[in-house]
Tab-separated table of C-alpha atoms in Angstrom:
chain	number	residue	atom	x	y	z
W	27	MET	CA	29.333	45.364	66.514
W	28	ARG	CA	27.866	43.892	63.325
W	29	ALA	CA	24.662	45.525	62.123
W	30	LEU	CA	22.079	44.263	59.634
W	31	ILE	CA	19.483	46.520	58.033
W	32	TYR	CA	16.658	45.352	55.778
W	33	ASP	CA	13.855	47.046	53.849
W	34	ARG	CA	10.693	46.444	55.869
W	35	THR	CA	8.442	48.042	53.209
W	36	CYS	CA	8.618	45.203	50.653
W	37	THR	CA	5.383	43.532	51.667
W	38	ASP	CA	3.447	43.322	48.379
W	39	ARG	CA	5.636	44.513	45.528
W	40	GLY	CA	8.792	42.532	44.855
W	41	GLY	CA	7.238	39.346	46.189
W	42	GLY	CA	6.882	40.353	49.814
W	43	LEU	CA	10.566	39.952	50.560
W	44	SER	CA	10.453	41.839	53.862
W	45	ARG	CA	9.186	38.671	55.554
W	46	VAL	CA	12.059	36.686	54.037
W	47	TRP	CA	14.623	39.280	55.114
W	48	SER	CA	13.128	39.426	58.614
W	49	ALA	CA	13.293	35.628	58.942
W	50	GLY	CA	16.827	35.618	57.556
W	51	SER	CA	17.902	38.247	60.060
W	52	THR	CA	16.596	36.032	62.876
W	53	LEU	CA	18.661	33.146	61.481
W	54	TYR	CA	21.762	35.352	61.235
W	55	ARG	CA	21.331	36.467	64.847
W	56	GLY	CA	20.961	32.841	65.910
W	57	LEU	CA	24.180	31.990	64.056
W	58	ARG	CA	25.863	34.981	65.754
W	59	ARG	CA	26.727	36.605	62.440
W	60	VAL	CA	25.104	39.905	63.428
W	61	ASP	CA	24.600	41.676	66.737
W	62	ALA	CA	21.804	44.130	65.906
W	63	VAL	CA	19.018	44.187	63.305
W	64	ARG	CA	16.733	46.971	62.117
W	65	GLY	CA	13.964	46.920	59.517
W	66	VAL	CA	13.693	50.397	57.990
W	67	ALA	CA	11.308	52.358	55.768
W	68	SER	CA	13.831	54.941	54.477
W	69	TRP	CA	17.552	55.633	54.180
W	70	ASP	CA	17.143	58.505	56.641
W	71	GLU	CA	15.897	56.000	59.227
W	72	ALA	CA	18.706	53.541	58.415
W	73	LEU	CA	21.493	56.114	58.585
W	74	ALA	CA	20.117	57.695	61.768
W	75	TRP	CA	20.053	54.280	63.456
W	76	LEU	CA	23.625	53.456	62.393
W	77	GLY	CA	24.797	56.889	63.519
W	78	SER	CA	23.271	56.317	66.964
W	79	ILE	CA	25.049	53.013	67.671
W	80	GLU	CA	27.539	53.589	70.464
W	81	GLN	CA	29.976	50.742	69.818
W	82	PRO	CA	32.342	50.800	66.834
W	83	ILE	CA	30.626	49.102	63.888
W	84	ALA	CA	32.732	46.381	62.258
W	85	GLU	CA	30.198	45.422	59.599
W	86	VAL	CA	26.963	46.653	58.066
W	87	GLN	CA	24.880	44.462	55.769
W	88	TYR	CA	21.952	45.906	53.864
W	89	TRP	CA	19.279	43.532	52.497
W	90	GLY	CA	16.909	45.103	50.024
W	91	HIS	CA	16.469	45.999	46.378
W	92	GLY	CA	19.046	47.675	44.179
W	93	LYS	CA	19.787	48.966	40.728
W	94	TRP	CA	23.044	49.868	39.039
W	95	GLY	CA	24.856	52.294	41.310
W	96	SER	CA	22.137	52.429	43.955
W	97	ALA	CA	20.509	50.648	46.870
W	98	LEU	CA	16.812	51.190	47.551
W	99	VAL	CA	14.602	51.299	50.609
W	100	ALA	CA	11.177	51.262	48.940
W	101	ASP	CA	11.662	54.110	46.407
W	102	ASP	CA	14.254	55.929	48.544
W	103	VAL	CA	17.650	55.839	46.813
W	104	LEU	CA	21.176	55.711	48.217
W	105	ASP	CA	23.596	56.503	45.406
W	106	VAL	CA	26.498	58.799	44.491
W	107	SER	CA	24.309	61.896	44.877
W	108	SER	CA	23.661	60.851	48.507
W	109	LEU	CA	27.276	61.701	49.307
W	110	THR	CA	26.122	65.311	48.956
W	111	THR	CA	22.425	65.227	49.860
W	112	ARG	CA	22.904	62.963	52.908
W	113	ARG	CA	26.414	64.063	53.757
W	114	ALA	CA	25.851	64.812	57.468
W	115	ALA	CA	24.098	61.475	58.090
W	116	LEU	CA	26.805	59.557	56.206
W	117	GLU	CA	29.528	61.410	58.102
W	118	ALA	CA	27.862	60.359	61.379
W	119	VAL	CA	27.936	56.735	60.177
W	120	ARG	CA	31.575	57.107	59.118
W	121	GLU	CA	32.428	58.215	62.671
W	122	ARG	CA	30.885	55.001	64.050
W	123	LEU	CA	32.779	52.638	61.706
W	124	ALA	CA	35.630	50.596	63.169
W	125	PRO	CA	38.973	50.431	61.357
W	126	ASP	CA	38.696	48.077	58.365
W	127	ALA	CA	34.879	48.037	58.639
W	128	LEU	CA	32.807	46.446	55.863
W	129	VAL	CA	29.603	47.798	54.297
W	130	TRP	CA	27.990	45.009	52.232
W	131	PHE	CA	25.018	45.636	49.917
W	132	ARG	CA	23.174	42.347	49.469
W	133	THR	CA	21.060	43.883	46.738
W	134	CYS	CA	20.592	43.270	43.021
W	135	GLU	CA	23.251	44.720	40.699
W	136	THR	CA	24.247	47.659	42.964
W	137	PHE	CA	27.917	47.312	41.903
W	138	GLY	CA	27.145	46.497	38.261
W	139	ALA	CA	27.966	48.491	35.114
W	140	GLU	CA	29.663	51.907	35.177
W	141	PRO	CA	27.233	53.466	37.690
W	142	GLY	CA	27.862	50.582	40.114
W	143	ILE	CA	31.629	50.863	39.878
W	144	ASP	CA	31.441	54.634	40.377
W	145	PHE	CA	29.231	54.201	43.446
W	146	ALA	CA	31.506	51.525	44.946
W	147	GLU	CA	34.661	53.599	44.512
W	148	ARG	CA	33.196	56.854	45.780
W	149	LEU	CA	31.447	55.285	48.769
W	150	ALA	CA	34.558	53.370	49.878
W	151	ASP	CA	36.612	56.556	49.671
W	152	PHE	CA	33.993	58.654	51.472
W	153	LEU	CA	33.482	56.182	54.320
W	154	GLY	CA	37.128	55.149	54.545
W	155	ALA	CA	35.773	51.600	54.744
W	156	ARG	CA	35.648	48.426	52.690
W	157	VAL	CA	32.512	48.050	50.599
W	158	ALA	CA	31.039	44.986	48.877
W	159	GLY	CA	28.180	44.407	46.478
W	160	HIS	CA	26.854	42.378	43.561
W	161	THR	CA	26.726	42.809	39.778
W	162	HIS	CA	23.838	40.370	39.105
W	163	LEU	CA	20.219	39.908	40.138
W	164	ILE	CA	20.432	38.022	43.413
W	165	GLY	CA	18.245	35.583	45.321
W	166	PHE	CA	19.310	32.364	47.022
W	167	HIS	CA	22.422	32.497	44.814
W	168	GLN	CA	24.218	35.840	44.804
W	169	SER	CA	26.682	36.241	41.916
W	170	GLY	CA	29.241	38.842	40.978
W	171	LEU	CA	30.265	39.635	44.564
W	172	HIS	CA	33.062	42.201	44.621
W	173	GLY	CA	34.760	44.085	47.409
W	174	LEU	CA	36.739	47.294	47.385
W	175	HIS	CA	39.111	48.941	49.841
W	176	PRO	CA	39.151	52.754	50.108
W	177	GLY	CA	41.643	54.345	47.744
W	178	VAL	CA	41.586	51.325	45.403
W	179	ARG	CA	39.978	51.292	41.967
W	180	ALA	CA	37.578	48.515	40.982
W	181	ASN	CA	39.111	45.653	38.998
W	182	TRP	CA	35.884	44.087	37.689
W	183	SER	CA	34.468	44.626	34.217
W	184	PRO	CA	31.530	47.033	33.868
W	185	ASP	CA	29.791	44.509	31.602
W	186	GLU	CA	29.812	41.750	34.241
W	187	GLY	CA	26.219	40.699	34.885
W	188	LEU	CA	24.890	42.917	32.106
W	189	ALA	CA	22.184	41.260	29.973
W	190	GLU	CA	20.846	44.286	28.052
W	191	GLY	CA	21.836	47.885	27.507
W	192	THR	CA	25.306	49.395	27.667
W	193	THR	CA	27.743	49.681	30.529
W	194	ARG	CA	26.857	53.371	30.757
W	195	SER	CA	23.077	52.861	30.391
W	196	PRO	CA	22.244	49.324	31.575
W	197	THR	CA	18.665	48.091	31.272
W	198	ARG	CA	18.642	44.446	32.420
W	199	ALA	CA	20.935	42.348	34.608
W	200	ARG	CA	21.634	38.611	34.425
W	201	ARG	CA	20.300	36.305	37.128
W	202	SER	CA	22.711	34.743	39.586
W	203	ALA	CA	23.610	31.060	39.221
W	204	PRO	CA	25.891	28.735	41.167
W	205	TRP	CA	28.315	28.342	38.229
W	206	LEU	CA	28.830	32.081	37.706
W	207	PRO	CA	31.938	33.858	39.037
W	208	ARG	CA	32.078	35.033	42.631
W	209	THR	CA	28.829	33.419	43.725
W	210	VAL	CA	27.800	32.890	47.324
W	211	THR	CA	24.424	31.882	48.696
W	212	CYS	CA	22.227	33.930	50.991
W	213	LEU	CA	23.529	31.695	53.791
W	214	ALA	CA	27.128	32.900	53.338
W	215	GLY	CA	28.214	35.110	56.205
W	216	SER	CA	31.337	36.762	54.801
W	217	VAL	CA	33.013	38.144	51.693
W	218	PRO	CA	36.155	36.157	50.783
W	219	GLU	CA	39.177	38.421	51.237
W	220	ARG	CA	40.561	37.392	47.820
W	221	TRP	CA	37.474	38.965	46.203
W	222	PHE	CA	38.536	42.496	47.187
W	223	SER	CA	40.193	44.623	44.496
W	224	ARG	CA	43.894	45.205	45.101
């Protein structure tokens, strides 16, 4: 089972991307890259849906907004603190994940700077699953794609994709571009295995 979740609340702010994500999810289903799709209005809704799926989940993609070390559904944040505040819901998701499952955040800069690296490492360890995410602002091009296995430390630089601020307190990320490292497009259906930290 491959599941795709997108933020259905982005109708006015952020350029109305919910319609784009909805259309993209239809394309992905048509290409047989995902088996189930859900537009959500909160992380509670997203995690409850994943926890209710009966088949083992091989992959989860989340399409929405992000910031360093977090993924957003509207203003609802999934970050390191969620490992405590949403522990039961995340444990239910962990129970549904297949061996070697992948959780991929197709969101802006979620794995960027020090907060992004911390989130990636802690989430992979908590879920016992591979995680992937980006260090740049993403759109059609999605740069700085990195993956991490549980128990492995990130091998990318905390200043990758950083345009302003410090690695500890970032304030602006660089836009993705086709010539930047580890760039895929929104049409790419997988994370290259060589892009996972070893």
